[in-house]
Amino acid sequence: MEFSLRCASVLVPFPFNNNKRNRGLLRAQLSDENDPLLRLAINSASLRLQETQRREPLFMDPYAGCLVPPHTRLNFENSSKHYCIATKFIDDKLLRTVNHMDGLKQVVLFSDGMDTRPYRLNWPSSTIIFDISPERVYQNAIEKLQDVGAKIPRSCLFLHVPLESSNIQEALHMKGFNGNRPSILAIQGLPLMTLASFKEILLTVSGMAMDGCLFLGELPAWLAETKIGTKSSTEKWMDNLFMSNGFKVNMVSYHKAAKSLGKALELGDHKYILFVAEQLRFSDDQMETWKTESQRVEEDRKGEDFE
C-alpha cells in the first residue's frame, strides 16, 4: 500500500449549507478504508511515525504506529517536513498557553480524527480536551489507541464531538465547553472542502472563544488562492477574513519556525499556511452574560426609582 503524503485537498462531495451556522458542516460519508478522509488521516500519522523514528526527532508520537496499516510504503515529499515543523510549533504553543491558564483549561482540536495530542502531550491537570473530527475516522482510531493502552494524562478529560454534528457549537456546550472561560483552539488536518466550509469553522470559533484567546494551526494554501489567486496577497486576504470574524491574525514563516528548532527547510513552494490568531471580541457566552447582567442592573435601577 502506498500513500502520497500531504495532499492539498480531499475532494469528497457532501451536502453543505452556508446559510446556517454549522448546519451540515463538512458532512462526509465514510464507507470503507479506501475513503479519502481515512487515507488523509493515515498519511499524517505516517509522517509522525517517520519523525518519531528519526535519530533526533522534533517530537515523539508513540501512538502513530498503531494507526498506520502494516507494509505501508511512504512517498515522502519536502512538504512532509513542513508538516512536522507545524506539528511541533502547534504542540509547543498549545502547552505554553494552557500552562499559563488558571483553573479549568479548555483545548479544542479541529482534527482529521487521528490526532494523538490528547495522549502524547503532557497536559497540566484540569485540562479538558475537545476533539472535533470525522466520526468514522475517530472511531477507527480510538479502537486502535485503546488496544495499545493509550491514556489521557491523569486529572484531564477528553471528549469527542463529531464533525457531522448539525451544530458544533451547541454540541460543545452540551459536552461542557464554557465560552466564559479561557480556551485555546487549534486546527490541523481537518478536511476542508471549500473556502465557505472554512468560513463556517471560523464563524464557529469566533462564537466560542472569549476575548484574548488564541486560534492557531495550519490551513491549505488553496483557500487563499480560491479567493484571490496570487500568493503575494495571501497575508492581506488572511487579515481581512480573520478580522471580519473578530481575530487579529499573524502568518508564521515555516522557515523561521524551523530555524528556531534548529532545522532547515529547502526553498520552494509549500501548500499550507501556518498562523496564530487572537480573538478581539467577546464570545457568544460572554455576550449573553453581559446582557443578563445589564438587564439585572437596569431592573434594579427601575426598582429603586419606583421606591
Tab-separated table of C-alpha atoms in Angstrom:
chain	number	residue	atom	x	y	z
A	1	MET	CA	0.000	0.000	0.000
A	2	GLU	CA	1.400	3.403	-0.946
A	3	PHE	CA	0.145	6.826	0.093
A	4	SER	CA	1.084	10.211	-1.296
A	5	LEU	CA	1.712	12.280	1.824
A	6	ARG	CA	0.216	15.715	2.339
A	7	CYS	CA	-2.339	16.428	-0.331
A	8	ALA	CA	-3.670	19.973	-0.641
A	9	SER	CA	-7.303	18.933	-0.545
A	10	VAL	CA	-9.545	15.916	-0.367
A	11	LEU	CA	-12.336	16.011	-2.903
A	12	VAL	CA	-15.308	14.278	-1.342
A	13	PRO	CA	-18.813	15.502	-2.195
A	14	PHE	CA	-21.029	16.318	0.765
A	15	PRO	CA	-24.059	18.493	1.462
A	16	PHE	CA	-23.137	21.960	2.659
A	17	ASN	CA	-25.390	24.776	3.808
A	18	ASN	CA	-23.662	28.093	4.396
A	19	ASN	CA	-26.827	29.904	5.408
A	20	LYS	CA	-26.936	28.498	8.941
A	21	ARG	CA	-24.092	28.106	11.369
A	22	ASN	CA	-22.831	24.512	11.371
A	23	ARG	CA	-25.854	23.090	9.569
A	24	GLY	CA	-24.487	20.100	7.734
A	25	LEU	CA	-20.928	21.394	8.206
A	26	LEU	CA	-18.439	19.287	6.262
A	27	ARG	CA	-20.706	16.262	6.305
A	28	ALA	CA	-18.985	13.341	4.598
A	29	GLN	CA	-19.990	9.715	4.317
A	30	LEU	CA	-17.145	7.345	5.143
A	31	SER	CA	-17.824	3.923	3.700
A	32	ASP	CA	-14.594	1.925	3.882
A	33	GLU	CA	-10.875	2.198	4.384
A	34	ASN	CA	-10.404	3.471	0.851
A	35	ASP	CA	-12.238	6.641	1.810
A	36	PRO	CA	-10.043	9.724	1.210
A	37	LEU	CA	-10.709	11.135	4.710
A	38	LEU	CA	-9.366	7.988	6.355
A	39	ARG	CA	-6.406	7.885	3.988
A	40	LEU	CA	-5.570	11.518	4.685
A	41	ALA	CA	-5.532	10.840	8.430
A	42	ILE	CA	-3.326	7.776	7.943
A	43	ASN	CA	-0.956	9.861	5.804
A	44	SER	CA	-0.460	12.329	8.646
A	45	ALA	CA	0.017	9.526	11.168
A	46	SER	CA	2.653	8.083	8.822
A	47	LEU	CA	4.553	11.358	8.866
A	48	ARG	CA	4.502	11.449	12.659
A	49	LEU	CA	5.711	7.856	12.746
A	50	GLN	CA	8.586	8.688	10.412
A	51	GLU	CA	9.568	11.707	12.531
A	52	THR	CA	9.408	9.657	15.731
A	53	GLN	CA	11.855	7.134	14.246
A	54	ARG	CA	14.486	9.752	13.383
A	55	ARG	CA	17.683	9.892	15.408
A	56	GLU	CA	16.839	13.392	16.673
A	57	PRO	CA	13.067	13.787	16.260
A	58	LEU	CA	11.238	17.079	16.637
A	59	PHE	CA	8.601	15.281	18.680
A	60	MET	CA	7.688	11.790	19.805
A	61	ASP	CA	4.424	10.139	18.856
A	62	PRO	CA	4.442	6.661	20.414
A	63	TYR	CA	0.911	6.020	19.139
A	64	ALA	CA	1.312	6.833	15.443
A	65	GLY	CA	2.484	3.317	14.656
A	66	CYS	CA	-0.780	1.683	15.670
A	67	LEU	CA	-2.673	3.960	13.257
A	68	VAL	CA	-0.618	3.117	10.165
A	69	PRO	CA	-1.504	-0.116	8.318
A	70	PRO	CA	1.291	-2.710	8.066
A	71	HIS	CA	3.503	-2.659	4.967
A	72	THR	CA	2.647	0.976	4.212
A	73	ARG	CA	5.171	2.463	1.783
A	74	LEU	CA	5.710	6.159	2.262
A	75	ASN	CA	6.101	8.565	-0.644
A	76	PHE	CA	7.960	11.395	1.097
A	77	GLU	CA	7.919	14.951	-0.193
A	78	ASN	CA	9.534	18.145	1.045
A	79	SER	CA	6.103	19.210	2.307
A	80	SER	CA	6.282	16.423	4.891
A	81	LYS	CA	8.991	18.446	6.661
A	82	HIS	CA	6.637	21.405	6.779
A	83	TYR	CA	4.019	19.185	8.421
A	84	CYS	CA	6.414	18.114	11.153
A	85	ILE	CA	7.587	21.695	11.755
A	86	ALA	CA	3.954	22.806	12.001
A	87	THR	CA	3.095	19.920	14.330
A	88	LYS	CA	5.931	20.818	16.709
A	89	PHE	CA	5.026	24.521	16.540
A	90	ILE	CA	1.384	23.798	17.395
A	91	ASP	CA	2.359	21.356	20.171
A	92	ASP	CA	4.588	23.923	21.857
A	93	LYS	CA	2.088	26.777	21.522
A	94	LEU	CA	-0.712	24.673	22.992
A	95	LEU	CA	1.316	23.606	26.019
A	96	ARG	CA	2.781	27.049	26.700
A	97	THR	CA	-0.665	28.592	26.580
A	98	VAL	CA	-2.521	26.084	28.787
A	99	ASN	CA	0.283	26.133	31.359
A	100	HIS	CA	-0.423	29.841	31.861
A	101	MET	CA	-4.171	29.343	32.367
A	102	ASP	CA	-5.584	29.337	35.883
A	103	GLY	CA	-8.158	26.768	36.958
A	104	LEU	CA	-10.019	24.836	34.279
A	105	LYS	CA	-8.205	24.727	30.943
A	106	GLN	CA	-10.076	24.187	27.661
A	107	VAL	CA	-8.421	22.936	24.473
A	108	VAL	CA	-10.361	22.470	21.223
A	109	LEU	CA	-8.725	20.472	18.419
A	110	PHE	CA	-10.164	20.534	14.887
A	111	SER	CA	-8.503	17.418	13.506
A	112	ASP	CA	-8.573	14.582	10.988
A	113	GLY	CA	-9.734	12.078	13.621
A	114	MET	CA	-6.290	10.588	14.310
A	115	ASP	CA	-4.787	13.455	16.295
A	116	THR	CA	-2.802	11.866	19.142
A	117	ARG	CA	-2.143	15.132	21.001
A	118	PRO	CA	-4.648	14.247	23.763
A	119	TYR	CA	-2.468	11.210	24.590
A	120	ARG	CA	1.102	12.169	23.740
A	121	LEU	CA	1.332	15.715	25.159
A	122	ASN	CA	1.988	16.383	28.841
A	123	TRP	CA	-1.179	18.314	29.647
A	124	PRO	CA	-1.426	20.041	33.040
A	125	SER	CA	-4.116	18.897	35.451
A	126	SER	CA	-7.674	20.199	34.968
A	127	THR	CA	-7.341	20.293	31.174
A	128	ILE	CA	-10.414	19.405	29.122
A	129	ILE	CA	-9.615	18.484	25.519
A	130	PHE	CA	-12.360	18.557	22.901
A	131	ASP	CA	-11.716	16.828	19.573
A	132	ILE	CA	-13.819	17.793	16.550
A	133	SER	CA	-13.263	15.371	13.678
A	134	PRO	CA	-14.982	12.973	11.247
A	135	GLU	CA	-16.818	10.356	13.300
A	136	ARG	CA	-15.800	7.268	11.344
A	137	VAL	CA	-12.116	8.184	11.303
A	138	TYR	CA	-12.215	8.928	15.031
A	139	GLN	CA	-13.883	5.598	15.825
A	140	ASN	CA	-11.344	3.793	13.662
A	141	ALA	CA	-8.511	5.469	15.582
A	142	ILE	CA	-9.915	5.168	19.104
A	143	GLU	CA	-10.202	1.391	18.829
A	144	LYS	CA	-6.543	1.087	17.852
A	145	LEU	CA	-5.423	3.546	20.529
A	146	GLN	CA	-7.313	1.684	23.233
A	147	ASP	CA	-5.797	-1.591	22.066
A	148	VAL	CA	-2.279	-0.260	22.699
A	149	GLY	CA	-3.215	1.244	26.074
A	150	ALA	CA	-3.216	4.926	25.166
A	151	LYS	CA	-4.462	7.036	28.078
A	152	ILE	CA	-5.174	10.680	28.769
A	153	PRO	CA	-2.984	12.273	31.472
A	154	ARG	CA	-4.376	11.960	34.980
A	155	SER	CA	-6.803	14.704	36.082
A	156	CYS	CA	-7.594	15.552	32.451
A	157	LEU	CA	-10.682	14.858	30.354
A	158	PHE	CA	-11.006	14.061	26.644
A	159	LEU	CA	-14.299	14.490	24.771
A	160	HIS	CA	-15.157	13.949	21.118
A	161	VAL	CA	-17.653	15.940	19.049
A	162	PRO	CA	-18.453	14.504	15.597
A	163	LEU	CA	-17.688	16.856	12.739
A	164	GLU	CA	-21.019	15.764	11.277
A	165	SER	CA	-22.920	17.362	14.203
A	166	SER	CA	-25.686	19.662	12.982
A	167	ASN	CA	-24.485	22.418	15.334
A	168	ILE	CA	-20.904	22.060	16.568
A	169	GLN	CA	-21.024	24.984	18.978
A	170	GLU	CA	-24.177	23.640	20.637
A	171	ALA	CA	-22.676	20.135	20.772
A	172	LEU	CA	-19.594	21.512	22.518
A	173	HIS	CA	-21.741	23.295	25.083
A	174	MET	CA	-23.592	20.060	25.773
A	175	LYS	CA	-20.214	18.419	26.411
A	176	GLY	CA	-19.324	21.164	28.899
A	177	PHE	CA	-17.460	23.802	26.901
A	178	ASN	CA	-17.802	27.230	28.513
A	179	GLY	CA	-17.280	30.358	26.436
A	180	ASN	CA	-16.912	32.400	29.617
A	181	ARG	CA	-13.636	30.630	30.399
A	182	PRO	CA	-10.254	30.796	28.632
A	183	SER	CA	-9.585	28.324	25.854
A	184	ILE	CA	-7.168	27.695	23.026
A	185	LEU	CA	-8.281	26.284	19.689
A	186	ALA	CA	-6.138	24.616	17.041
A	187	ILE	CA	-6.724	23.273	13.544
A	188	GLN	CA	-4.545	20.770	11.698
A	189	GLY	CA	-5.661	18.057	9.332
A	190	LEU	CA	-9.362	18.938	9.395
A	191	PRO	CA	-10.797	18.087	5.948
A	192	LEU	CA	-11.763	21.402	4.361
A	193	MET	CA	-13.563	21.193	1.046
A	194	THR	CA	-14.221	24.809	0.144
A	195	LEU	CA	-13.484	28.343	1.296
A	196	ALA	CA	-17.081	28.502	2.512
A	197	SER	CA	-16.504	25.499	4.765
A	198	PHE	CA	-13.566	27.189	6.470
A	199	LYS	CA	-15.590	30.371	6.918
A	200	GLU	CA	-18.143	28.263	8.797
A	201	ILE	CA	-15.389	26.925	11.040
A	202	LEU	CA	-14.085	30.443	11.657
A	203	LEU	CA	-17.578	31.682	12.482
A	204	THR	CA	-17.980	28.842	14.978
A	205	VAL	CA	-14.617	29.538	16.598
A	206	SER	CA	-15.430	33.239	16.822
A	207	GLY	CA	-18.588	32.432	18.762
A	208	MET	CA	-16.768	30.068	21.123
A	209	ALA	CA	-13.539	31.876	22.024
A	210	MET	CA	-13.599	34.610	24.650
A	211	ASP	CA	-11.596	37.779	24.107
A	212	GLY	CA	-7.847	37.240	24.270
A	213	CYS	CA	-8.000	33.537	23.379
A	214	LEU	CA	-5.870	32.060	20.588
A	215	PHE	CA	-6.825	30.159	17.456
A	216	LEU	CA	-3.848	28.681	15.630
A	217	GLY	CA	-2.884	25.992	13.199
A	218	GLU	CA	-2.333	25.073	9.606
A	219	LEU	CA	-4.539	25.730	6.587
A	220	PRO	CA	-4.283	24.614	2.955
A	221	ALA	CA	-2.963	27.490	0.856
A	222	TRP	CA	-5.545	26.889	-1.855
A	223	LEU	CA	-8.126	28.548	0.416
A	224	ALA	CA	-6.469	31.884	-0.334
A	225	GLU	CA	-5.951	31.056	-3.989
A	226	THR	CA	-9.659	30.285	-4.321
A	227	LYS	CA	-10.353	33.897	-3.444
A	228	ILE	CA	-7.513	35.928	-4.885
A	229	GLY	CA	-5.306	33.679	-6.985
A	230	THR	CA	-1.980	35.326	-6.055
A	231	LYS	CA	0.288	34.312	-3.200
A	232	SER	CA	1.560	37.848	-2.685
A	233	SER	CA	-1.894	38.849	-1.423
A	234	THR	CA	-2.316	35.933	0.986
A	235	GLU	CA	-1.424	37.977	4.064
A	236	LYS	CA	-3.952	40.689	3.180
A	237	TRP	CA	-6.582	38.038	2.461
A	238	MET	CA	-5.922	36.398	5.842
A	239	ASP	CA	-6.123	39.761	7.622
A	240	ASN	CA	-9.478	40.604	6.034
A	241	LEU	CA	-11.013	37.177	6.591
A	242	PHE	CA	-9.951	36.811	10.220
A	243	MET	CA	-10.658	40.425	11.198
A	244	SER	CA	-14.189	40.103	9.817
A	245	ASN	CA	-14.662	37.409	12.462
A	246	GLY	CA	-13.024	39.351	15.288
A	247	PHE	CA	-9.492	37.930	15.076
A	248	LYS	CA	-6.128	39.604	14.657
A	249	VAL	CA	-4.033	37.083	12.697
A	250	ASN	CA	-0.321	36.640	12.103
A	251	MET	CA	1.104	34.309	9.470
A	252	VAL	CA	4.075	32.296	10.729
A	253	SER	CA	7.011	31.561	8.436
A	254	TYR	CA	7.770	27.837	8.227
A	255	HIS	CA	11.427	28.684	7.670
A	256	LYS	CA	11.632	30.857	10.799
A	257	ALA	CA	9.786	28.220	12.806
A	258	ALA	CA	12.221	25.588	11.533
A	259	LYS	CA	15.237	27.771	12.328
A	260	SER	CA	14.016	28.273	15.892
A	261	LEU	CA	14.013	24.478	16.212
A	262	GLY	CA	17.495	24.137	14.766
A	263	LYS	CA	16.188	22.747	11.474
A	264	ALA	CA	16.409	23.882	7.866
A	265	LEU	CA	13.812	23.705	5.125
A	266	GLU	CA	14.509	23.645	1.408
A	267	LEU	CA	13.432	26.709	-0.504
A	268	GLY	CA	10.355	26.302	-2.650
A	269	ASP	CA	6.611	26.391	-2.556
A	270	HIS	CA	4.601	24.612	0.057
A	271	LYS	CA	0.873	24.111	0.194
A	272	TYR	CA	-0.047	25.243	3.686
A	273	ILE	CA	-0.344	28.405	5.775
A	274	LEU	CA	0.791	28.423	9.411
A	275	PHE	CA	-0.935	31.048	11.559
A	276	VAL	CA	-1.735	32.321	15.054
A	277	ALA	CA	-4.825	34.495	15.647
A	278	GLU	CA	-6.052	36.311	18.757
A	279	GLN	CA	-9.736	36.859	19.488
A	280	LEU	CA	-10.606	40.542	19.940
A	281	ARG	CA	-14.351	40.131	20.538
A	282	PHE	CA	-16.457	38.674	23.307
A	283	SER	CA	-17.626	35.099	22.846
A	284	ASP	CA	-21.336	34.350	22.495
A	285	ASP	CA	-21.383	33.209	26.139
A	286	GLN	CA	-19.692	36.400	27.276
A	287	MET	CA	-22.243	38.465	25.379
A	288	GLU	CA	-25.116	36.539	26.988
A	289	THR	CA	-23.586	37.064	30.422
A	290	TRP	CA	-23.153	40.770	29.720
A	291	LYS	CA	-26.754	41.109	28.521
A	292	THR	CA	-28.084	39.282	31.578
A	293	GLU	CA	-26.050	41.436	33.934
A	294	SER	CA	-27.086	44.637	32.139
A	295	GLN	CA	-30.756	43.640	32.391
A	296	ARG	CA	-30.357	42.902	36.095
A	297	VAL	CA	-28.714	46.277	36.725
A	298	GLU	CA	-31.442	48.045	34.745
A	299	GLU	CA	-34.202	46.230	36.669
A	300	ASP	CA	-32.553	47.131	39.981
A	301	ARG	CA	-32.336	50.762	38.914
A	302	LYS	CA	-36.012	50.843	37.916
A	303	GLY	CA	-36.926	49.286	41.268
A	304	GLU	CA	-35.023	51.965	43.142
A	305	ASP	CA	-36.687	54.720	41.090
A	306	PHE	CA	-40.136	53.241	41.836
A	307	GLU	CA	-39.448	53.274	45.575
